[in-house]
CSV table of C-alpha atoms in Angstrom, one decimal:
chain,number,residue,atom,x,y,z
A,21,MET,CA,126.7,116.2,117.9
A,22,GLN,CA,126.5,119.9,117.2
A,23,PRO,CA,123.4,121.6,118.6
A,24,PRO,CA,120.7,122.4,116.0
A,25,SER,CA,121.5,125.5,114.0
A,26,ARG,CA,119.6,128.8,114.1
A,27,ARG,CA,118.1,127.9,110.8
A,28,THR,CA,116.6,124.8,112.4
A,29,PHE,CA,115.0,126.8,115.2
A,30,LEU,CA,113.6,129.2,112.6
A,31,ALA,CA,112.0,126.3,110.8
A,32,LEU,CA,110.5,125.1,114.1
A,33,GLY,CA,109.1,128.5,114.8
A,34,LEU,CA,110.7,128.6,118.2
A,35,LEU,CA,112.6,131.8,117.8
A,36,ALA,CA,109.2,133.5,117.2
A,37,LEU,CA,107.9,131.9,120.3
A,38,THR,CA,110.9,133.1,122.3
A,39,ALA,CA,110.5,136.6,121.0
A,40,LEU,CA,106.9,136.7,121.9
A,41,THR,CA,107.3,135.3,125.4
A,42,ALA,CA,110.2,137.6,126.1
A,43,CYS,CA,107.9,140.5,125.4
A,44,THR,CA,105.3,139.1,127.8
A,45,GLY,CA,107.6,137.9,130.4
A,46,SER,CA,106.1,134.4,130.1
A,47,HIS,CA,109.2,132.5,129.0
A,48,GLY,CA,111.6,133.3,131.7
A,49,GLY,CA,112.5,136.7,130.2
A,50,ASN,CA,113.6,139.9,132.0
A,51,ASP,CA,110.2,141.6,132.0
A,52,THR,CA,108.7,142.1,135.4
A,53,THR,CA,105.3,142.6,136.9
A,54,PRO,CA,104.2,146.2,137.7
A,55,GLY,CA,105.4,145.7,141.2
A,56,ASN,CA,108.9,144.8,140.0
A,57,ARG,CA,108.7,141.3,141.6
A,58,GLY,CA,110.8,139.5,139.0
A,59,PRO,CA,110.0,137.6,135.8
A,60,LEU,CA,106.7,135.9,135.3
A,61,PRO,CA,106.6,132.1,135.1
A,62,ASN,CA,106.5,130.4,131.8
A,63,PRO,CA,103.2,128.5,131.6
A,64,ASP,CA,104.7,125.9,129.2
A,65,GLU,CA,107.7,125.1,131.5
A,66,PRO,CA,106.1,122.1,133.3
A,67,VAL,CA,105.1,120.5,130.0
A,68,ILE,CA,108.6,121.2,128.5
A,69,LEU,CA,110.4,119.7,131.5
A,70,ARG,CA,108.2,116.6,131.5
A,71,SER,CA,109.0,116.1,127.8
A,72,ILE,CA,112.7,116.7,128.3
A,73,ALA,CA,112.7,114.1,131.1
A,74,ALA,CA,111.0,111.6,128.8
A,75,THR,CA,113.5,112.4,126.1
A,76,ASP,CA,116.4,111.8,128.5
A,77,THR,CA,114.9,108.4,129.3
A,78,LEU,CA,115.0,107.6,125.6
A,79,LEU,CA,118.6,108.8,125.4
A,80,ALA,CA,119.5,106.6,128.3
A,81,GLY,CA,118.0,103.6,126.5
A,82,TYR,CA,119.9,104.3,123.3
A,83,ASP,CA,123.1,104.7,125.4
A,84,ALA,CA,122.5,101.4,127.1
A,85,LEU,CA,122.2,99.5,123.8
A,86,LEU,CA,125.2,101.3,122.2
A,87,ALA,CA,127.3,100.4,125.2
A,88,GLY,CA,126.5,96.7,124.8
A,89,PRO,CA,128.9,94.2,123.2
A,90,GLY,CA,130.2,95.8,120.0
A,91,GLY,CA,127.7,98.6,120.2
A,92,ALA,CA,124.8,96.5,119.0
A,93,GLN,CA,123.2,97.8,115.8
A,94,ALA,CA,125.1,101.0,116.0
A,95,ALA,CA,124.4,101.9,112.4
A,96,VAL,CA,120.7,102.0,113.2
A,97,LEU,CA,120.8,103.3,116.7
A,98,GLN,CA,123.2,106.3,116.3
A,99,PRO,CA,121.2,108.3,113.7
A,100,LEU,CA,118.0,107.7,115.8
A,101,ARG,CA,119.8,108.8,119.0
A,102,ALA,CA,121.1,111.9,117.2
A,103,GLU,CA,117.5,112.9,116.3
A,104,VAL,CA,116.4,112.3,119.9
A,105,ALA,CA,119.2,114.7,121.0
A,106,GLN,CA,117.8,117.2,118.5
A,107,HIS,CA,114.4,116.9,120.0
A,108,ARG,CA,115.9,117.6,123.4
A,109,ALA,CA,117.6,120.7,122.2
A,110,ALA,CA,114.5,122.0,120.5
A,111,LEU,CA,112.4,121.4,123.7
A,112,ALA,CA,115.0,123.1,125.9
A,113,TYR,CA,115.5,126.1,123.6
A,114,GLY,CA,114.7,129.4,125.3
A,115,LEU,CA,114.4,128.0,128.8
A,116,PRO,CA,116.6,129.5,131.6
A,117,ALA,CA,119.7,127.3,131.8
A,118,ALA,CA,119.2,126.8,135.5
A,119,SER,CA,115.9,125.1,134.9
A,120,ILE,CA,117.1,122.6,132.3
A,121,PRO,CA,118.4,119.2,133.6
A,122,PRO,CA,121.9,118.2,132.5
A,123,ALA,CA,122.0,116.3,129.2
A,124,SER,CA,123.7,112.9,128.6
A,125,PRO,CA,126.7,112.8,126.2
A,126,ALA,CA,125.9,113.4,122.5
A,127,THR,CA,126.3,110.7,119.9
A,128,SER,CA,129.2,112.6,118.4
A,129,SER,CA,131.2,111.8,121.5
A,130,ALA,CA,130.9,108.1,120.9
A,131,GLY,CA,134.1,106.1,120.8
A,132,PRO,CA,135.1,103.4,118.3
A,133,GLY,CA,132.4,100.9,117.5
A,134,GLY,CA,129.6,103.2,118.6
A,135,THR,CA,130.3,102.9,122.3
A,136,PRO,CA,129.9,106.2,124.1
A,137,SER,CA,133.1,107.6,125.4
A,138,ALA,CA,133.6,109.7,128.4
A,139,PRO,CA,131.5,112.9,128.2
A,140,PRO,CA,133.2,116.2,127.5
A,141,SER,CA,134.3,118.3,130.5
A,142,GLY,CA,131.3,119.8,132.2
A,143,THR,CA,128.8,117.4,130.7
A,144,ALA,CA,126.7,115.2,133.0
A,145,SER,CA,127.2,111.4,132.4
A,146,GLY,CA,123.7,110.5,133.4
A,147,THR,CA,120.3,111.7,132.5
A,148,ALA,CA,117.5,113.4,134.3
A,149,SER,CA,115.4,110.3,134.2
A,150,GLY,CA,117.6,108.2,136.5
A,151,THR,CA,119.6,105.1,135.6
A,152,ALA,CA,121.5,104.8,132.4
A,153,SER,CA,119.4,101.8,131.2
A,154,GLY,CA,116.1,102.6,132.8
A,155,THR,CA,112.7,103.1,131.1
A,156,ALA,CA,109.7,105.1,132.2
A,157,SER,CA,108.4,102.0,134.0
A,158,GLY,CA,111.8,101.2,135.6
A,159,ALA,CA,112.4,98.1,133.4
A,160,PRO,CA,115.8,98.0,131.6
A,161,VAL,CA,116.2,98.6,127.9
A,162,GLY,CA,118.1,95.6,126.8
A,163,THR,CA,116.8,95.0,123.2
A,164,PRO,CA,115.8,97.2,120.2
A,165,ALA,CA,112.2,95.9,120.7
A,166,ALA,CA,112.2,97.3,124.3
A,167,LEU,CA,113.5,100.6,123.0
A,168,ALA,CA,110.9,100.6,120.3
A,169,ALA,CA,108.2,100.1,122.9
A,170,LEU,CA,109.7,103.0,124.9
A,171,GLU,CA,109.6,105.2,121.9
A,172,ARG,CA,105.9,104.5,121.5
A,173,GLN,CA,105.2,105.1,125.1
A,174,THR,CA,107.1,108.4,125.0
A,175,ALA,CA,105.0,109.5,121.9
A,176,GLN,CA,101.8,108.9,123.9
A,177,ALA,CA,103.1,110.9,126.8
A,178,ARG,CA,103.9,113.9,124.6
A,179,LEU,CA,100.4,113.8,123.1
A,180,ALA,CA,98.8,113.7,126.5
A,181,ASP,CA,100.2,117.1,127.1
A,182,LEU,CA,98.9,118.7,123.9
A,183,ALA,CA,95.9,120.4,125.5
A,184,ALA,CA,98.1,121.9,128.2
A,185,ALA,CA,100.6,123.5,125.8
A,186,ARG,CA,100.4,126.8,124.0
A,187,PRO,CA,100.1,126.5,120.2
A,188,PRO,CA,103.8,126.6,119.2
A,189,LEU,CA,104.8,124.0,121.8
A,190,ALA,CA,101.8,121.8,120.9
A,191,ARG,CA,103.0,121.8,117.3
A,192,LEU,CA,106.5,120.8,118.4
A,193,LEU,CA,105.2,118.1,120.7
A,194,ALA,CA,103.0,116.6,117.9
A,195,SER,CA,106.0,116.6,115.5
A,196,VAL,CA,108.4,115.0,118.0
A,197,ALA,CA,105.7,112.4,118.9
A,198,ALA,CA,105.4,111.5,115.2
A,199,SER,CA,109.2,111.1,115.1
A,200,ASP,CA,109.1,108.9,118.1
A,201,VAL,CA,106.7,106.5,116.3
A,202,LEU,CA,109.0,106.6,113.2
A,203,HIS,CA,111.9,105.6,115.4
A,204,ALA,CA,109.8,102.7,116.8
A,205,VAL,CA,109.2,101.5,113.3
A,206,ALA,CA,112.9,101.8,112.4
A,207,LEU,CA,113.7,99.7,115.5
A,208,GLY,CA,111.4,96.9,114.3
A,209,ASP,CA,108.1,97.8,115.9
A,210,THR,CA,105.5,95.4,114.4
A,211,ALA,CA,102.4,97.3,115.5
A,212,PRO,CA,100.1,98.4,112.6
A,213,PRO,CA,102.0,101.3,110.9
A,214,VAL,CA,98.9,103.5,110.5
A,215,ALA,CA,95.9,103.6,112.8
A,216,PRO,CA,92.6,104.1,111.0
A,217,PRO,CA,91.2,107.6,111.1
A,218,PRO,CA,88.3,108.2,113.6
A,219,ALA,CA,84.8,107.4,112.4
A,220,ALA,CA,83.7,110.8,113.5
A,221,THR,CA,85.3,113.9,114.9
A,222,THR,CA,82.2,115.9,115.9
A,223,PRO,CA,83.2,117.9,119.0
A,224,THR,CA,81.1,117.9,122.2
A,225,GLU,CA,81.4,121.7,122.3
A,226,ALA,CA,82.4,124.5,120.0
A,227,PRO,CA,86.1,125.6,120.0
A,228,THR,CA,86.9,128.0,122.7
A,229,ALA,CA,89.4,130.9,122.7
A,230,PRO,CA,93.0,129.6,122.6
A,231,PRO,CA,95.9,131.4,124.2
A,232,SER,CA,96.7,134.9,123.1
A,233,ASP,CA,99.3,133.8,120.5
A,234,GLN,CA,96.6,132.1,118.4
A,235,PRO,CA,96.5,133.6,114.9
A,236,THR,CA,93.4,135.5,113.9
A,237,ALA,CA,90.9,134.4,111.3
A,238,SER,CA,89.7,135.7,108.0
A,239,PRO,CA,86.1,137.0,108.1
A,240,SER,CA,85.1,134.2,105.6
A,241,ALA,CA,86.1,131.4,107.9
A,242,GLY,CA,82.6,130.8,109.2
A,243,PRO,CA,79.6,132.4,110.9
A,244,SER,CA,81.1,132.6,114.3
A,245,ALA,CA,81.8,136.0,115.7
A,246,ASP,CA,84.5,134.6,117.9
A,247,PRO,CA,87.9,135.2,116.1
A,248,ALA,CA,89.5,132.2,117.7
A,249,ALA,CA,86.7,129.8,116.6
A,250,ALA,CA,86.8,131.4,113.1
A,251,ALA,CA,90.6,130.8,113.0
A,252,ALA,CA,90.1,127.1,113.9
A,253,VAL,CA,87.5,126.8,111.2
A,254,THR,CA,89.9,128.4,108.7
A,255,ALA,CA,92.6,125.9,109.6
A,256,LEU,CA,90.2,123.0,109.4
A,257,GLN,CA,89.1,124.2,105.9
A,258,GLY,CA,92.8,124.2,104.9
A,259,ALA,CA,93.1,120.6,106.2
A,260,LEU,CA,90.0,119.6,104.3
A,261,GLY,CA,91.4,121.2,101.1
A,262,ALA,CA,94.6,119.2,101.5
A,263,GLU,CA,92.7,116.0,101.9
A,264,HIS,CA,90.7,116.8,98.7
A,265,ALA,CA,94.0,117.1,96.9
A,266,ALA,CA,95.3,113.9,98.4
A,267,VAL,CA,92.2,111.9,97.3
A,268,TYR,CA,92.7,113.3,93.8
A,269,GLY,CA,96.4,112.5,93.9
A,270,TYR,CA,95.9,109.0,95.0
A,271,GLY,CA,93.6,108.4,92.1
A,272,VAL,CA,96.6,109.2,89.9
A,273,VAL,CA,98.9,107.1,92.0
A,274,GLY,CA,96.7,104.0,91.8
A,275,ALA,CA,96.3,104.3,88.1
A,276,ARG,CA,100.1,104.2,87.6
A,277,LEU,CA,100.9,101.2,89.8
A,278,PRO,CA,100.8,97.6,88.8
A,279,GLU,CA,98.5,95.1,90.6
A,280,ASP,CA,100.8,94.3,93.5
A,281,GLN,CA,101.3,95.3,97.1
A,282,GLN,CA,101.9,98.9,96.2
A,283,ARG,CA,98.6,99.3,94.5
A,284,THR,CA,97.0,97.6,97.6
A,285,ASP,CA,98.8,100.2,99.8
A,286,ALA,CA,97.5,103.0,97.5
A,287,ARG,CA,93.9,101.8,97.8
A,288,THR,CA,94.3,101.6,101.6
A,289,ALA,CA,95.7,105.2,101.7
A,290,TYR,CA,93.0,106.4,99.3
A,291,ALA,CA,90.3,105.1,101.7
A,292,ALA,CA,92.0,106.6,104.7
A,293,HIS,CA,92.1,110.0,103.1
A,294,GLU,CA,88.5,109.7,102.1
A,295,ALA,CA,87.6,108.9,105.7
A,296,ARG,CA,89.7,111.8,107.0
A,297,ARG,CA,88.2,114.2,104.4
A,298,ASP,CA,84.7,113.1,105.5
A,299,ALA,CA,85.6,113.5,109.2
A,300,TRP,CA,86.7,117.1,108.6
A,301,GLN,CA,83.6,117.8,106.6
A,302,ARG,CA,81.4,116.7,109.5
A,303,LEU,CA,83.4,118.6,112.0
A,304,ILE,CA,83.3,121.8,110.0
A,305,GLY,CA,79.6,121.4,109.4
A,306,SER,CA,79.0,120.9,113.2
A,307,LEU,CA,80.8,124.3,113.8
A,308,GLY,CA,78.2,126.1,111.6
A,309,ALA,CA,80.4,126.5,108.5
A,310,THR,CA,80.1,125.1,105.0
A,311,PRO,CA,82.8,122.6,104.2
A,312,ALA,CA,84.9,123.7,101.2
A,313,ALA,CA,84.2,121.7,98.1
A,314,ALA,CA,86.9,119.9,96.1
A,315,ALA,CA,88.3,121.6,93.0
A,316,GLY,CA,87.4,120.1,89.6
A,317,GLY,CA,91.0,119.1,89.1
A,318,TYR,CA,94.5,119.6,90.7
A,319,GLN,CA,97.8,120.6,89.1
A,320,LEU,CA,100.3,117.9,90.1
A,321,PRO,CA,103.8,119.0,91.2
A,322,PHE,CA,105.4,116.9,88.5
A,323,ALA,CA,104.4,114.6,85.7
A,324,VAL,CA,103.5,111.0,86.8
A,325,THR,CA,103.9,108.6,83.9
A,326,ASP,CA,105.0,105.3,85.6
A,327,ALA,CA,105.2,103.4,88.9
A,328,ALA,CA,108.3,105.3,90.1
A,329,GLY,CA,106.5,108.6,89.5
A,330,ALA,CA,103.5,107.3,91.3
A,331,THR,CA,105.4,106.4,94.4
A,332,LYS,CA,107.2,109.7,94.4
A,333,LEU,CA,103.8,111.5,94.2
A,334,ALA,CA,102.4,109.5,97.1
A,335,ALA,CA,105.4,110.3,99.2
A,336,HIS,CA,105.1,114.0,98.2
A,337,LEU,CA,101.3,114.1,99.1
A,338,GLU,CA,101.9,112.6,102.6
A,339,THR,CA,104.9,114.8,103.3
A,340,ARG,CA,102.9,117.9,102.4
A,341,LEU,CA,100.1,116.6,104.7
A,342,THR,CA,102.5,116.4,107.7
A,343,THR,CA,103.1,120.1,107.3
A,344,VAL,CA,99.3,120.8,107.1
A,345,TYR,CA,98.6,118.8,110.2
A,346,ALA,CA,101.5,120.2,112.3
A,347,ASP,CA,100.1,123.6,111.6
A,348,LEU,CA,96.6,122.4,112.4
A,349,VAL,CA,97.7,121.2,115.8
A,350,ALA,CA,98.8,124.8,116.6
A,351,ALA,CA,95.6,126.3,115.1
A,352,VAL,CA,92.9,124.4,116.8
A,353,PRO,CA,92.0,124.4,120.6
A,354,GLY,CA,92.9,121.6,122.9
A,355,PRO,CA,90.0,119.2,122.3
A,356,GLN,CA,90.8,118.9,118.5
A,357,ARG,CA,94.6,118.7,118.8
A,358,GLY,CA,94.8,115.0,119.4
A,359,THR,CA,92.9,114.3,116.1
A,360,ALA,CA,95.3,116.6,114.2
A,361,ALA,CA,98.3,115.0,115.8
A,362,ASP,CA,97.0,111.5,114.8
A,363,ALA,CA,96.6,112.7,111.3
A,364,LEU,CA,100.2,114.1,111.3
A,365,ARG,CA,101.5,110.7,112.6
A,366,ASP,CA,99.6,108.7,110.0
A,367,SER,CA,100.8,110.8,107.1
A,368,ALA,CA,104.4,110.6,108.4
A,369,LEU,CA,104.2,106.8,108.5
A,370,ARG,CA,102.7,106.7,105.1
A,371,ALA,CA,105.4,109.0,103.7
A,372,HIS,CA,108.0,106.6,105.2
A,373,ARG,CA,106.2,103.6,103.6
A,374,TRP,CA,106.4,105.4,100.2
A,375,GLY,CA,110.1,105.9,100.6
A,376,ALA,CA,110.3,109.5,101.9
A,377,ALA,CA,113.2,110.4,104.2
A,378,ASP,CA,112.3,110.5,107.9
A,379,PRO,CA,112.9,114.0,109.2
A,380,ALA,CA,113.8,114.7,112.8
A,381,PHE,CA,110.7,117.0,113.0
A,382,PRO,CA,107.9,115.7,110.8
A,383,GLY,CA,105.6,118.4,109.6
A,384,ILE,CA,108.1,121.2,110.3
A,385,PRO,CA,110.4,121.0,107.2
A,386,GLU,CA,111.8,123.3,104.7
A,387,PRO,CA,109.0,124.8,102.5
A,388,LEU,CA,107.6,122.2,100.0
A,389,PRO,CA,105.8,122.8,96.7
A,390,THR,CA,102.1,122.8,97.2
A,391,PRO,CA,99.7,121.1,94.8
A,392,THR,CA,97.1,123.7,93.7
A,393,ALA,CA,93.8,123.5,92.0
A,394,ALA,CA,94.0,123.3,88.3
A,395,THR,CA,93.0,126.5,86.4
A,396,PRO,CA,89.9,125.9,84.3
């Protein structure tokens, strides 16, 4: 498989991160301390290397199944493995080559029937995680169900590092974790596809200042004099506005669906978005700001006249929300990132259920049309 293109990394925002850290010397660049003692360490590197190691374990699991008799379920496994390889490349981008463990062979080097062939010259045949069929717990990956469980475990491990990562990396980790869960579903995971939103998201303390690459806020974000806290409130207001639009949109979706499972799914999604909206309202209020009110109406991105249009709108709403929540992960401080990442995952799973394509990086797509409040 060819490595991700420059356009892919632009979409991920990783080139901007690399440029920033090269200037500060914090991403393995050539800048030195005043005493000329060499490059400063990259504070994200331990998190990145942990995530790469977990990704290599996943790649080993895919390779073990593909190397089985006839390349078991190759048609399903190969595209998923290719996305995992993209995750690895994105995580490793910008790190010094010497610090990156060698990768396993890419899917594109697979031989007939999906069985991996000998790796290209200079490519390691193993992974950084150990044996070719091992999992994080040491148990072999012998079935798609075992690999699905490993995808879920890997997603949780990535989310556990959110608070330790700087904003751009946190955004990437949340996106890749959502992709891991989508992979688990594609592999037959029978766990509930969407966890219910939290009953409350009131923080135990106000947001604190994030790292120096956190965006600044507009003066109207809230009463806080702390620019970082105001920026977090601005991002939360944006998420609240997106949920207002989703609640409105699902009202349209439900009205165009017949009384069947799809309408039941629409009702469930409508309730989930109401709960998420209410949670953001409580959180914003607890931070001393006034939650943004819903608009009187919203301009839909396209006409919805039948069930097909309704399902397309539902997929569009959820896909747009993945972008909102990926951005929110990067905008809020550590204590709130987990909630934003959960919302990203939930919307990615609902988008999948409504028939949207599963991207390798949920929430970090090409620009999408944005539903806007209707003009009175």
